[in-house]
Coordinates of C-alpha atoms in Angstrom, one line a residue:
X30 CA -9.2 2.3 -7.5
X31 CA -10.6 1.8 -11.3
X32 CA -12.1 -1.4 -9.6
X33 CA -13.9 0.9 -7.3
X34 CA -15.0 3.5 -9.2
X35 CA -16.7 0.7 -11.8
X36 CA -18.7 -0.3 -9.1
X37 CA -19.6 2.8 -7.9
X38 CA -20.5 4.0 -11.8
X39 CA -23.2 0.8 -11.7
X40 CA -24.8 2.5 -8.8
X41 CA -25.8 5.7 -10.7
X42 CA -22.4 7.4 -9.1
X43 CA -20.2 10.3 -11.4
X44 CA -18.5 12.6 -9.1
X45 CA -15.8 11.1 -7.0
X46 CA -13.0 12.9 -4.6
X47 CA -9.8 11.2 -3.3
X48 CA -7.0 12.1 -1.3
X49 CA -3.5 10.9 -2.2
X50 CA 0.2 10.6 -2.3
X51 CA 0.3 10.6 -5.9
X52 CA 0.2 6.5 -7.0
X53 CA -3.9 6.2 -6.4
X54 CA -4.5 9.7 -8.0
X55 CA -3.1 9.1 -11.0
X56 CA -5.1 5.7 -11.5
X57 CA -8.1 7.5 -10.7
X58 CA -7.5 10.1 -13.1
X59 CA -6.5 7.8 -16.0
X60 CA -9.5 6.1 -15.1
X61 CA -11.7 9.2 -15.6
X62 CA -10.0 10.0 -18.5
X63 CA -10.5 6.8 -20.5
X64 CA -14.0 6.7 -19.4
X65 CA -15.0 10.0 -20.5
X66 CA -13.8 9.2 -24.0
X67 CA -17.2 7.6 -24.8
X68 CA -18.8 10.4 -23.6
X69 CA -19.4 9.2 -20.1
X70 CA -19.8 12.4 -17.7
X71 CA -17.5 11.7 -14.3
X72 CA -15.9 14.2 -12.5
X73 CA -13.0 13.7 -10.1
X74 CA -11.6 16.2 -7.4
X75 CA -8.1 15.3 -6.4
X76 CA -6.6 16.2 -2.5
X77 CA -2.8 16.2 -2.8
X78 CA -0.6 17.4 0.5
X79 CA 1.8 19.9 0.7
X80 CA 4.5 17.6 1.0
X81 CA 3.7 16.0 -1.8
X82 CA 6.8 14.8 -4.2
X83 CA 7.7 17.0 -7.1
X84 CA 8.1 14.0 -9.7
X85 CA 4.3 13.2 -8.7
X86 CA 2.9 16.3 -8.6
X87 CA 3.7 16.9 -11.9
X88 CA 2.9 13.6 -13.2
X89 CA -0.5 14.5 -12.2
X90 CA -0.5 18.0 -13.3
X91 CA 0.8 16.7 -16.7
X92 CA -2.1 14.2 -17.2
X93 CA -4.7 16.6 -16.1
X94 CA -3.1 19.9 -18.6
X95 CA -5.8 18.9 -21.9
X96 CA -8.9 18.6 -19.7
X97 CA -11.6 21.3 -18.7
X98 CA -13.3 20.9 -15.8
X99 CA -13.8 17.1 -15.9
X100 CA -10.6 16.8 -13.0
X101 CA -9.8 19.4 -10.4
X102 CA -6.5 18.8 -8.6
X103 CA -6.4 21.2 -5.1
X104 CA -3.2 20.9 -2.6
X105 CA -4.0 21.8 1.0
X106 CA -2.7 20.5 4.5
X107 CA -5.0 18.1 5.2
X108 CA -5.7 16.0 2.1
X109 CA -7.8 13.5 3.8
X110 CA -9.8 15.4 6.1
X111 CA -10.8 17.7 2.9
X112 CA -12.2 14.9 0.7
X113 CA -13.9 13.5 3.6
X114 CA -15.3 16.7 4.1
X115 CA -16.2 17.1 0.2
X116 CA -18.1 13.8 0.4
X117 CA -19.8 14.3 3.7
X118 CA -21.6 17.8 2.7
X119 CA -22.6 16.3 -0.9
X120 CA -24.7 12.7 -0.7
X121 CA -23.7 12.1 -4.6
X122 CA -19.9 12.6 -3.9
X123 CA -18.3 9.3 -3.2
X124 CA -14.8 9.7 -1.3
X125 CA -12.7 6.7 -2.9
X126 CA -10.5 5.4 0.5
X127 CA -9.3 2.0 0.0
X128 CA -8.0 2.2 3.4
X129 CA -11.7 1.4 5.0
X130 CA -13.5 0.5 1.9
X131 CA -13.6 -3.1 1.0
X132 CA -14.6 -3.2 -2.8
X133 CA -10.8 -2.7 -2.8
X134 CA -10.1 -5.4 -1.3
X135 CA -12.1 -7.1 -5.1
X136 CA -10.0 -5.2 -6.8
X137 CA -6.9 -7.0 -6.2
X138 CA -8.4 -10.6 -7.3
X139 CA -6.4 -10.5 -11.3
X140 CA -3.4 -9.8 -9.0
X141 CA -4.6 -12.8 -6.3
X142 CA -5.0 -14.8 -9.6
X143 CA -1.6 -14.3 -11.2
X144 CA 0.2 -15.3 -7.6
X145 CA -2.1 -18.3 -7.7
X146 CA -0.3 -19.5 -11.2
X147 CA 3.1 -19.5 -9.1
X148 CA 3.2 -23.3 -7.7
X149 CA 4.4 -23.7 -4.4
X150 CA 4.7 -19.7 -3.6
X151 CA 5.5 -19.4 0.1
X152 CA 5.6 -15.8 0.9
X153 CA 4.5 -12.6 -0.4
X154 CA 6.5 -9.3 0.4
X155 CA 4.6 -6.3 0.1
X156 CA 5.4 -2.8 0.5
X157 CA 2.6 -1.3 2.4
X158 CA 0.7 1.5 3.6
X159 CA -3.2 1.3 4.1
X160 CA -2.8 -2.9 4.2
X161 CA -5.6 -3.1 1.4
X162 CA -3.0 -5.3 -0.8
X163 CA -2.3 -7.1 2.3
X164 CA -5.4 -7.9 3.1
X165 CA -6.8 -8.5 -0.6
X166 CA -4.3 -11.4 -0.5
X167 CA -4.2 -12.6 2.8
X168 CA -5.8 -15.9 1.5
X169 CA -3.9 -17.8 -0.9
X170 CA -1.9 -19.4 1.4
X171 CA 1.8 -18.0 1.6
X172 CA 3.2 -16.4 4.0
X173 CA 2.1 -12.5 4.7
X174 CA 4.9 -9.9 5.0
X175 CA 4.6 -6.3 5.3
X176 CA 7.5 -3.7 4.6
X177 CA 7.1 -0.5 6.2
X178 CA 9.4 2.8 6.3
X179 CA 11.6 3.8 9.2
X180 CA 8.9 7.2 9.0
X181 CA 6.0 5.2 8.7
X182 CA 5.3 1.8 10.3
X183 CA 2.3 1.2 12.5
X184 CA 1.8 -2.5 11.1
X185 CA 5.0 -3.5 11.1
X186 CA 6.4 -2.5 14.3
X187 CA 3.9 -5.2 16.0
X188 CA 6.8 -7.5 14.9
X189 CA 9.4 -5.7 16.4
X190 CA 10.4 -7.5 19.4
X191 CA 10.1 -4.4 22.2
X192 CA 6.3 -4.7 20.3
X193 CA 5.5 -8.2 20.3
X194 CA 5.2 -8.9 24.6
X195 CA 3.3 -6.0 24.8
X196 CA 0.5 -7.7 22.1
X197 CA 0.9 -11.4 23.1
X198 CA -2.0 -11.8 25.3
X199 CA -4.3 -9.7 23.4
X200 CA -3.8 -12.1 19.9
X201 CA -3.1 -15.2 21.6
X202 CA -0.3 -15.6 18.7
X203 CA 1.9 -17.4 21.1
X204 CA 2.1 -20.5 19.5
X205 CA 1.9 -18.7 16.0
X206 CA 5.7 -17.6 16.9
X207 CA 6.9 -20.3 17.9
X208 CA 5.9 -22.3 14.8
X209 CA 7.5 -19.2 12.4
X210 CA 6.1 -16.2 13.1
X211 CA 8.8 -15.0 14.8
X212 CA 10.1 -11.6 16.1
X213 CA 13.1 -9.7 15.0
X214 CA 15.3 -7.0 15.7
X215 CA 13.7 -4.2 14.2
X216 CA 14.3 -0.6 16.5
X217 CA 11.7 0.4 18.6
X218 CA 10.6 3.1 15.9
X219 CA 8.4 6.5 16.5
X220 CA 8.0 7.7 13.0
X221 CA 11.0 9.2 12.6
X222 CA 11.4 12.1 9.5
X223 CA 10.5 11.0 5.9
X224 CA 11.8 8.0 3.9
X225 CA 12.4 8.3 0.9
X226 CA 9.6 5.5 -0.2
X227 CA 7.3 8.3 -0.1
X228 CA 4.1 6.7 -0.8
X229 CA 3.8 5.0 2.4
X230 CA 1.9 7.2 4.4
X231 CA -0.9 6.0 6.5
X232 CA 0.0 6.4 10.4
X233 CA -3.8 5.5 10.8
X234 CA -4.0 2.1 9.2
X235 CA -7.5 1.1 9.9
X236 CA -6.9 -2.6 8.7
X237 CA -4.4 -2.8 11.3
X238 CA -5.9 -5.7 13.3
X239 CA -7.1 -7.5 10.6
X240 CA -4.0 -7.2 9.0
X241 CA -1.9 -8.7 12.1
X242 CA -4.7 -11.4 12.3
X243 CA -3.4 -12.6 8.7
X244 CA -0.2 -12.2 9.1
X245 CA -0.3 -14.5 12.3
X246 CA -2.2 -17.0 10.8
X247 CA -0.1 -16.9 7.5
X248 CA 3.3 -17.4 9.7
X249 CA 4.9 -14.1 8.2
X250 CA 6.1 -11.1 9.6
X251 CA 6.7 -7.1 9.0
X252 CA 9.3 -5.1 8.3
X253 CA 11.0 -2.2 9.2
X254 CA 13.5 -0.7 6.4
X255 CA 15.6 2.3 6.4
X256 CA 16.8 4.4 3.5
X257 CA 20.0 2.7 3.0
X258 CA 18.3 -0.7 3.0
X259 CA 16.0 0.9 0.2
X260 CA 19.0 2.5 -1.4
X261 CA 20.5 -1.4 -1.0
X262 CA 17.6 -3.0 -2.6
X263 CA 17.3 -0.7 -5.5
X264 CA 21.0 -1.1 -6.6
X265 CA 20.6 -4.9 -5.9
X266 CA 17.9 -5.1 -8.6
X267 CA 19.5 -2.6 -11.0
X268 CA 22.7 -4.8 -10.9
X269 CA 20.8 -8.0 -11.0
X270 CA 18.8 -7.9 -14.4
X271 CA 19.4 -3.9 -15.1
X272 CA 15.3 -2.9 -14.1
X273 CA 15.3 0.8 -12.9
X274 CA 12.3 0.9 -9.9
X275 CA 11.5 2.9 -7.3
X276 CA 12.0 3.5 -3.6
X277 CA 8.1 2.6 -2.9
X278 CA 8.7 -0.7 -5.3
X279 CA 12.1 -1.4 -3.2
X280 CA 10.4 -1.7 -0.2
X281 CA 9.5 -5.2 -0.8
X282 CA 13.1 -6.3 -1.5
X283 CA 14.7 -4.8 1.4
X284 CA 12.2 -6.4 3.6
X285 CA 13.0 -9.8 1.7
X286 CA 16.8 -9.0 1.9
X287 CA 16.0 -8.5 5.7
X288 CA 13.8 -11.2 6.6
X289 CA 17.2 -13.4 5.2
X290 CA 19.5 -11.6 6.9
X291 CA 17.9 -12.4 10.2
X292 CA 17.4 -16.4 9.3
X293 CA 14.4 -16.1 7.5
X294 CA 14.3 -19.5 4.9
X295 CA 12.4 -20.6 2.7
X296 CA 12.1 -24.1 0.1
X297 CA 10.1 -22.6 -2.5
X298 CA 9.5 -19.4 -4.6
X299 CA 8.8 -16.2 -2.9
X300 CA 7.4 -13.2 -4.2
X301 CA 8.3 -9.7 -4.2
X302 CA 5.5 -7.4 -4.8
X303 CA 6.7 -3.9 -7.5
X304 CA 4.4 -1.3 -7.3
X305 CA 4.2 2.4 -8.8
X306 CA 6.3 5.1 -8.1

């Protein structure tokens, strides 16, 4: 998001609108706040749902409590479909979605860079919600997986087996399975309830094909993980080397922890991707 709104600053842009689960608002809004501290003039309207979670929302609302009108914070039904309406009636508005915009995708090269330094990484597990991380690193060779929530999964169910005949023909990724990318049992999921990995949210998921394109090509897979699998991974970590993380950062080592369990190997390193709260 910072990556994005640098850009967009170089283009003669200061008033930007977002809607978010919390994790790319605040980034936004730190950004704004450290750029205006020289006296630069950008604005920032922020779309939050109504299901928003508490520990976010007032993350947010503490960051934004010193400033005057420089960030405006507005919680409504719809969070996307406002701030793509805010953009679309004002030209000078730029709607930051790093779902369909690919500087984005740029602003993930430091973190491309510092996988790069790992020698012989072989897969990369990444919680995910949009794909833009996904897709940002698609290219450095290791295997792609995505870890998705039991409420939210429209990437990763492609790799459920009830999903993958279905989408044979149409990505000719025949051959890809049989060479490693290969199906597993996750449940023929409809999106059921919330998870408690709240930030992963977007039913949408433009990148989709793209997305299943690198994962195919890279050999990996997705994942489907369940509260209790979260609840798993968290306690696994805590216990391992005492680090406190999230539900949303746990995603990544439940779908690891699940990729084993179903005979998932590897010879070399493999990365698990911890993101915000």
């Amino acid at each position: 998001i910072p990556y994005m709104m640098e850009e967009y600053i170089k283009k003669g842009y200061s008033d930007f609108v977002i809607s978010s689960s919390g994790n790319a608002a605040l980034a936004a809004l730190k950004f704004v706040q450290d750029c205006n501290k020289t006296n630069t003039k950008i604005t920032l309207k922020i779309f939050i749902g109504k299901n928003i979670a508490k520990n976010k929302l007032s993350s947010i609302q503490s960051e934004i409590l010193n400033l005057k009108s420089e960030i405006l914070v507005e919680q409504v039904d719809n969070p996307k479909q406002s701030a793509f309406l805010e953009a679309k009636n004002n030209d000078k508005i730029i709607n930051l979605r790093q779902s369909t915009d690919d500087l984005a995708l740029e602003g993930y090269k430091t973190l491309a860079d510092e996988l790069e330094e790992i020698d012989n990484l072989e897969a990369i597990f990444i919680p995910t919600s949009s794909g833009t991380t996904a897709q940002a690193l698609g290219n450095l060779g290791a295997q792609i997986h995505v870890v998705q929530t039991t409420a939210c999964h429209p990437i990763a169910e492609f790799f459920s087996p009830y999903q993958v005949r279905e989408h044979l023909s149409r990505f000719h990724i025949g051959s890809e399975i049989e060479r490693g990318s290969k199906p597993h049992p996750n449940p023929p999921l409809q999106g059921e309830g919330k998870s408690i990995a709240g930030a992963i949210v977007d039913k949408i998921a433009h990148r989709k094909e793209k997305i299943i394109e690198i994962i195919k090509n890279s050999h990996g897979s997705g994942w489907i993980v369940t509260d209790e699998e979260i609840q798993n991974a968290i306690k696994l970590v805590k216990e391992t080397i005492n680090i406190d993380i999230s539900p949303n950062s746990a995603l990544s080592i439940a779908g690891l922890q699940k990729a084993t369990q179903n005979g998932w190997t590897w010879s070399g390193p493999v990365a698990c991707l911890i993101t915000g709260k």
